[in-house]
Coordinates of C-alpha atoms in Angstrom, one line a residue:
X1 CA 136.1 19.2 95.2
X2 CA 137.3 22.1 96.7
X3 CA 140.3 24.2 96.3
X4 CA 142.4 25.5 99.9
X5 CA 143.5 28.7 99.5
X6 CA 146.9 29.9 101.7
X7 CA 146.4 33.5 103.0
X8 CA 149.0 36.0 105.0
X9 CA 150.5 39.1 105.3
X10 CA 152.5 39.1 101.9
X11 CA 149.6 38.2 99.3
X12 CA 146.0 39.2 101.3
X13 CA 145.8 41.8 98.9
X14 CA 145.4 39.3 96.1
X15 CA 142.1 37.4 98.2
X16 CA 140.6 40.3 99.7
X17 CA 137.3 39.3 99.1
X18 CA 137.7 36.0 99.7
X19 CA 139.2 36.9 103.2
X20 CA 135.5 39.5 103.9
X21 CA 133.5 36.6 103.1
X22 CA 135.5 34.4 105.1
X23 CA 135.5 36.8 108.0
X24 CA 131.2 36.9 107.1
X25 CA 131.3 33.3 107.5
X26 CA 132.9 33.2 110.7
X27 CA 130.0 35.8 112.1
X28 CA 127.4 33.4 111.1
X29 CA 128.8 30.2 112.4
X30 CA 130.5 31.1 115.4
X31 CA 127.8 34.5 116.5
X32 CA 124.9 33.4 114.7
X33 CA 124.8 29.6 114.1
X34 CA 126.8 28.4 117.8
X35 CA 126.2 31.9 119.6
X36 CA 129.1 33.2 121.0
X37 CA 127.7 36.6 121.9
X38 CA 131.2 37.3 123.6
X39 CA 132.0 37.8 119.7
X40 CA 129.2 40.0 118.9
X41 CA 130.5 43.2 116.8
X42 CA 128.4 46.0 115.5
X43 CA 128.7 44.3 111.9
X44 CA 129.0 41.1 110.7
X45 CA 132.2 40.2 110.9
X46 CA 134.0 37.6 113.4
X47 CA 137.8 39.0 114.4
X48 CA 139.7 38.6 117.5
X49 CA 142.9 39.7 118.8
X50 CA 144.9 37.2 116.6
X51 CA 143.3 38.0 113.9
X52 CA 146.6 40.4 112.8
X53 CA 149.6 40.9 110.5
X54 CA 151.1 37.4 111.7
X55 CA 147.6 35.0 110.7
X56 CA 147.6 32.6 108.3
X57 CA 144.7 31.8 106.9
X58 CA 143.4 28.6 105.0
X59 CA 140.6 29.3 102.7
X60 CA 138.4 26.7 101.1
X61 CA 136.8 27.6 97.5
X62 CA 134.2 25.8 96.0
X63 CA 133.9 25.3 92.4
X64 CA 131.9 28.2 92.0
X65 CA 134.7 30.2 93.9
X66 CA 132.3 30.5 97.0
X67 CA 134.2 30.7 100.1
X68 CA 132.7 27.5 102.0
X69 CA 135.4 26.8 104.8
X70 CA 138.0 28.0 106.7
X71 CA 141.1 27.9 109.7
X72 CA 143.4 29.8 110.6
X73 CA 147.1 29.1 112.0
X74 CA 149.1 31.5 114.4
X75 CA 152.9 31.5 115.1
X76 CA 153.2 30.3 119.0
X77 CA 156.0 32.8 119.2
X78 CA 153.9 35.4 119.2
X79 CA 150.3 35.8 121.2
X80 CA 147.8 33.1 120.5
X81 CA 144.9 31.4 122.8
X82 CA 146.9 29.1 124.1
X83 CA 149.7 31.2 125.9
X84 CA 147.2 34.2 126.4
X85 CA 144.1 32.9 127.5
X86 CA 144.1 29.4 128.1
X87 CA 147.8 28.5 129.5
X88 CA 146.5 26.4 132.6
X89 CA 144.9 23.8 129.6
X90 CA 148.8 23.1 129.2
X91 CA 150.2 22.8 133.2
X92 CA 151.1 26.9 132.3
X93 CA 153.7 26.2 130.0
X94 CA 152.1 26.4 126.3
X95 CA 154.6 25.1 123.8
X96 CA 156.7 28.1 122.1
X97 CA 158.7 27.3 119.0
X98 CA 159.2 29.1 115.7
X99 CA 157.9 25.9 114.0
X100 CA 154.8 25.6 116.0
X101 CA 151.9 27.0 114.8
X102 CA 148.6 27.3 116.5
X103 CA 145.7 26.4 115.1
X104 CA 142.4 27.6 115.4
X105 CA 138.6 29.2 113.7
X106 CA 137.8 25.1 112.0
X107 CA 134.6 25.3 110.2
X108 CA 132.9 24.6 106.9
X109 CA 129.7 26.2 105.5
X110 CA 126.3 24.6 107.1
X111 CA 125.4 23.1 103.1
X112 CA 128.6 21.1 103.4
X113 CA 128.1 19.1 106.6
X114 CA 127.1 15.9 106.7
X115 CA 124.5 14.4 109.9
X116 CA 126.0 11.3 111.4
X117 CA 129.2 11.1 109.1
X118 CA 132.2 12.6 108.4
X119 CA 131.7 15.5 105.5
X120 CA 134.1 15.5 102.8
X121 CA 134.9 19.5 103.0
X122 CA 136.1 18.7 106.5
X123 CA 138.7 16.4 105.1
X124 CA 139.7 18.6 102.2
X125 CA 140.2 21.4 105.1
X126 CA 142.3 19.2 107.1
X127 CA 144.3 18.0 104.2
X128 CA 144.9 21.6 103.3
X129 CA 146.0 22.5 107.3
X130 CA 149.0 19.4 106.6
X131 CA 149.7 20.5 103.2
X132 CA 150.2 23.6 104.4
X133 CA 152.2 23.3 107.5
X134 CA 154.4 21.1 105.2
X135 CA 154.8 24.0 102.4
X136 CA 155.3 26.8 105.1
X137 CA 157.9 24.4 107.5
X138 CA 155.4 24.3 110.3
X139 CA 156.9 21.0 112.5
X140 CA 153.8 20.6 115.0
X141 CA 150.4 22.4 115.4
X142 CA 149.1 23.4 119.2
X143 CA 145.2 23.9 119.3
X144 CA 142.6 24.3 122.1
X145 CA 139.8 21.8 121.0
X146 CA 136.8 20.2 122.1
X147 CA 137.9 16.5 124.1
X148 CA 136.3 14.6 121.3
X149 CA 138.9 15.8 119.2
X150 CA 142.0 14.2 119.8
X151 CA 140.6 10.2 119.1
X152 CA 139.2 11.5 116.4
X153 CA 142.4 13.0 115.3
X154 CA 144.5 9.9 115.8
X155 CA 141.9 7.4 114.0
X156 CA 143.2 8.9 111.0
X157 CA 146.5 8.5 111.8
X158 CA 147.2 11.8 113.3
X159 CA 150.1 11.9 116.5
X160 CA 148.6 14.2 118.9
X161 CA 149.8 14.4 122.3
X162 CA 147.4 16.1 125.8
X163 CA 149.4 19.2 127.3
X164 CA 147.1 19.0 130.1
X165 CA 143.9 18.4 131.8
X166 CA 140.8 18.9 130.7
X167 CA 138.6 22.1 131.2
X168 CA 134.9 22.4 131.4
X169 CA 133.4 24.9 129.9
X170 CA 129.4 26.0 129.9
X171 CA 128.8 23.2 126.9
X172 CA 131.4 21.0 126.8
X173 CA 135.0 20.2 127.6
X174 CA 138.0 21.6 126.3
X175 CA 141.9 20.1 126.2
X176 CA 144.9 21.5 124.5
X177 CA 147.0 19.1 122.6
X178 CA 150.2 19.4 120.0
X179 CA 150.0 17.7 116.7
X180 CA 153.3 16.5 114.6
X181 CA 152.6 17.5 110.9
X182 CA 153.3 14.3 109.4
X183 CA 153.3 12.2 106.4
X184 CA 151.5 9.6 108.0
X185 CA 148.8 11.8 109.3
X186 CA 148.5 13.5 105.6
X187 CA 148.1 9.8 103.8
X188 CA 146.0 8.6 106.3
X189 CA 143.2 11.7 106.4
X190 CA 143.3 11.1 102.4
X191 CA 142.4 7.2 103.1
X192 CA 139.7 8.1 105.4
X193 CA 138.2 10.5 103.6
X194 CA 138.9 9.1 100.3
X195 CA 141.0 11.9 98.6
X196 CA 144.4 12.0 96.2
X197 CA 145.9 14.2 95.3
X198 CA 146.9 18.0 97.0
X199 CA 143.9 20.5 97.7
X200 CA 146.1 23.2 97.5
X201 CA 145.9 26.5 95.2
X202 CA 149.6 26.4 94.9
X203 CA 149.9 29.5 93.7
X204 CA 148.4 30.8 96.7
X205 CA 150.7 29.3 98.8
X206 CA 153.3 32.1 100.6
X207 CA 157.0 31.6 100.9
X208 CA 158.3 29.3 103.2
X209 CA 158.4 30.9 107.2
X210 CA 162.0 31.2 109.0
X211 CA 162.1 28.1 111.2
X212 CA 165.4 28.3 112.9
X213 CA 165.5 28.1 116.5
X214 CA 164.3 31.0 118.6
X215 CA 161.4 33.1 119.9
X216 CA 160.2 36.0 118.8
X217 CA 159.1 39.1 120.9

């Protein structure tokens, strides 16, 4: 089983290898792996523009400490693909609230995927994203996702609602939809993927964001 790690601005310098590996990992899934060659750096290393002092990143550890997975969740109120890139995917209004995150960069390492079934990192990772909203007082989770997404999402339980129509892209089709970070949804990912118990590194885990109402600059 692996362990989810909860990485920001106030303990990164605790996991910094953890966080070049996981940056490594992104290179070879995202560049190498699915080839996004509008991600292409000199070295290998995936960042982006949200890649900044406001991230927070979930880091899954194997039991040999190997980083194996990964996401990442950015506050809405401040830039994130959503709002910046992709606002038509939500009628141009992208939901803004200090407890809503965004969620984006899903992926576990190619020795952990399963053909034709659900892998069992992928539900430790998703655990780890509801775990953590909970701990940090994230209410609801925006993400830009492939259209298979969302039934998949809500066969386990998950409440996700569309922001918008869908948008074809080169390979596939793309929606935007908000998630509630729920109880429900937490109980029912364990069910399906047969887990109990937390997959958080709780002493990883960063304070508790400020929630009250408000947007930031």
């Amino acid at each position: 089983m692996a362990h989810i790690l909860v990485v920001d601005w106030s303990n990164k310098a605790l996991y910094q290898e953890q966080l070049k590996r996981y940056f490594q990992l992104r290179h070879e899934i995202y560049v190498v792996e699915r080839k996004w060659r509008a991600l292409a750096r000199p070295i290998a290393i995936e960042m982006d523009a949200f890649d900044n002092e406001h991230a927070v990143y979930l880091i899954a550890i194997d039991g040999r400490g190997d980083v194996v997975g990964g996401t990442r969740l950015v506050p809405t109120t401040k830039p994130h693909l959503l709002c910046d890139v992709f606002p038509e995917l939500a009628n141009g209004r992208p939901p803004r609230a200090s407890d809503i995150f965004e969620w984006t960069r899903f992926f576990i390492a190619l020795p952990y995927r399963n053909s034709g079934k659900p892998a069992h990192l992928a539900g430790e990772m998703l655990c780890g994203l509801l775990e953590a909203s909970q701990q940090l007082g994230i209410r609801k989770i925006s993400v830009v996702c492939e259209a298979f997404w969302p039934d998949r999402l809500r066969a386990m339980g998950w409440t996700v609602e569309l922001l918008g129509d869908p948008l074809h892209q080169d390979d596939c089709e793309i929606v935007a939809v908000l998630i509630e970070v729920t109880e429900a949804a937490l109980a029912g990912t364990r069910h399906f993927y047969g887990l109990e118990g937390s997959v958080l590194n709780r002493s990883g885990v960063p304070p508790r964001y400020d929630t009250n109402p408000g947007l930031g600059p």
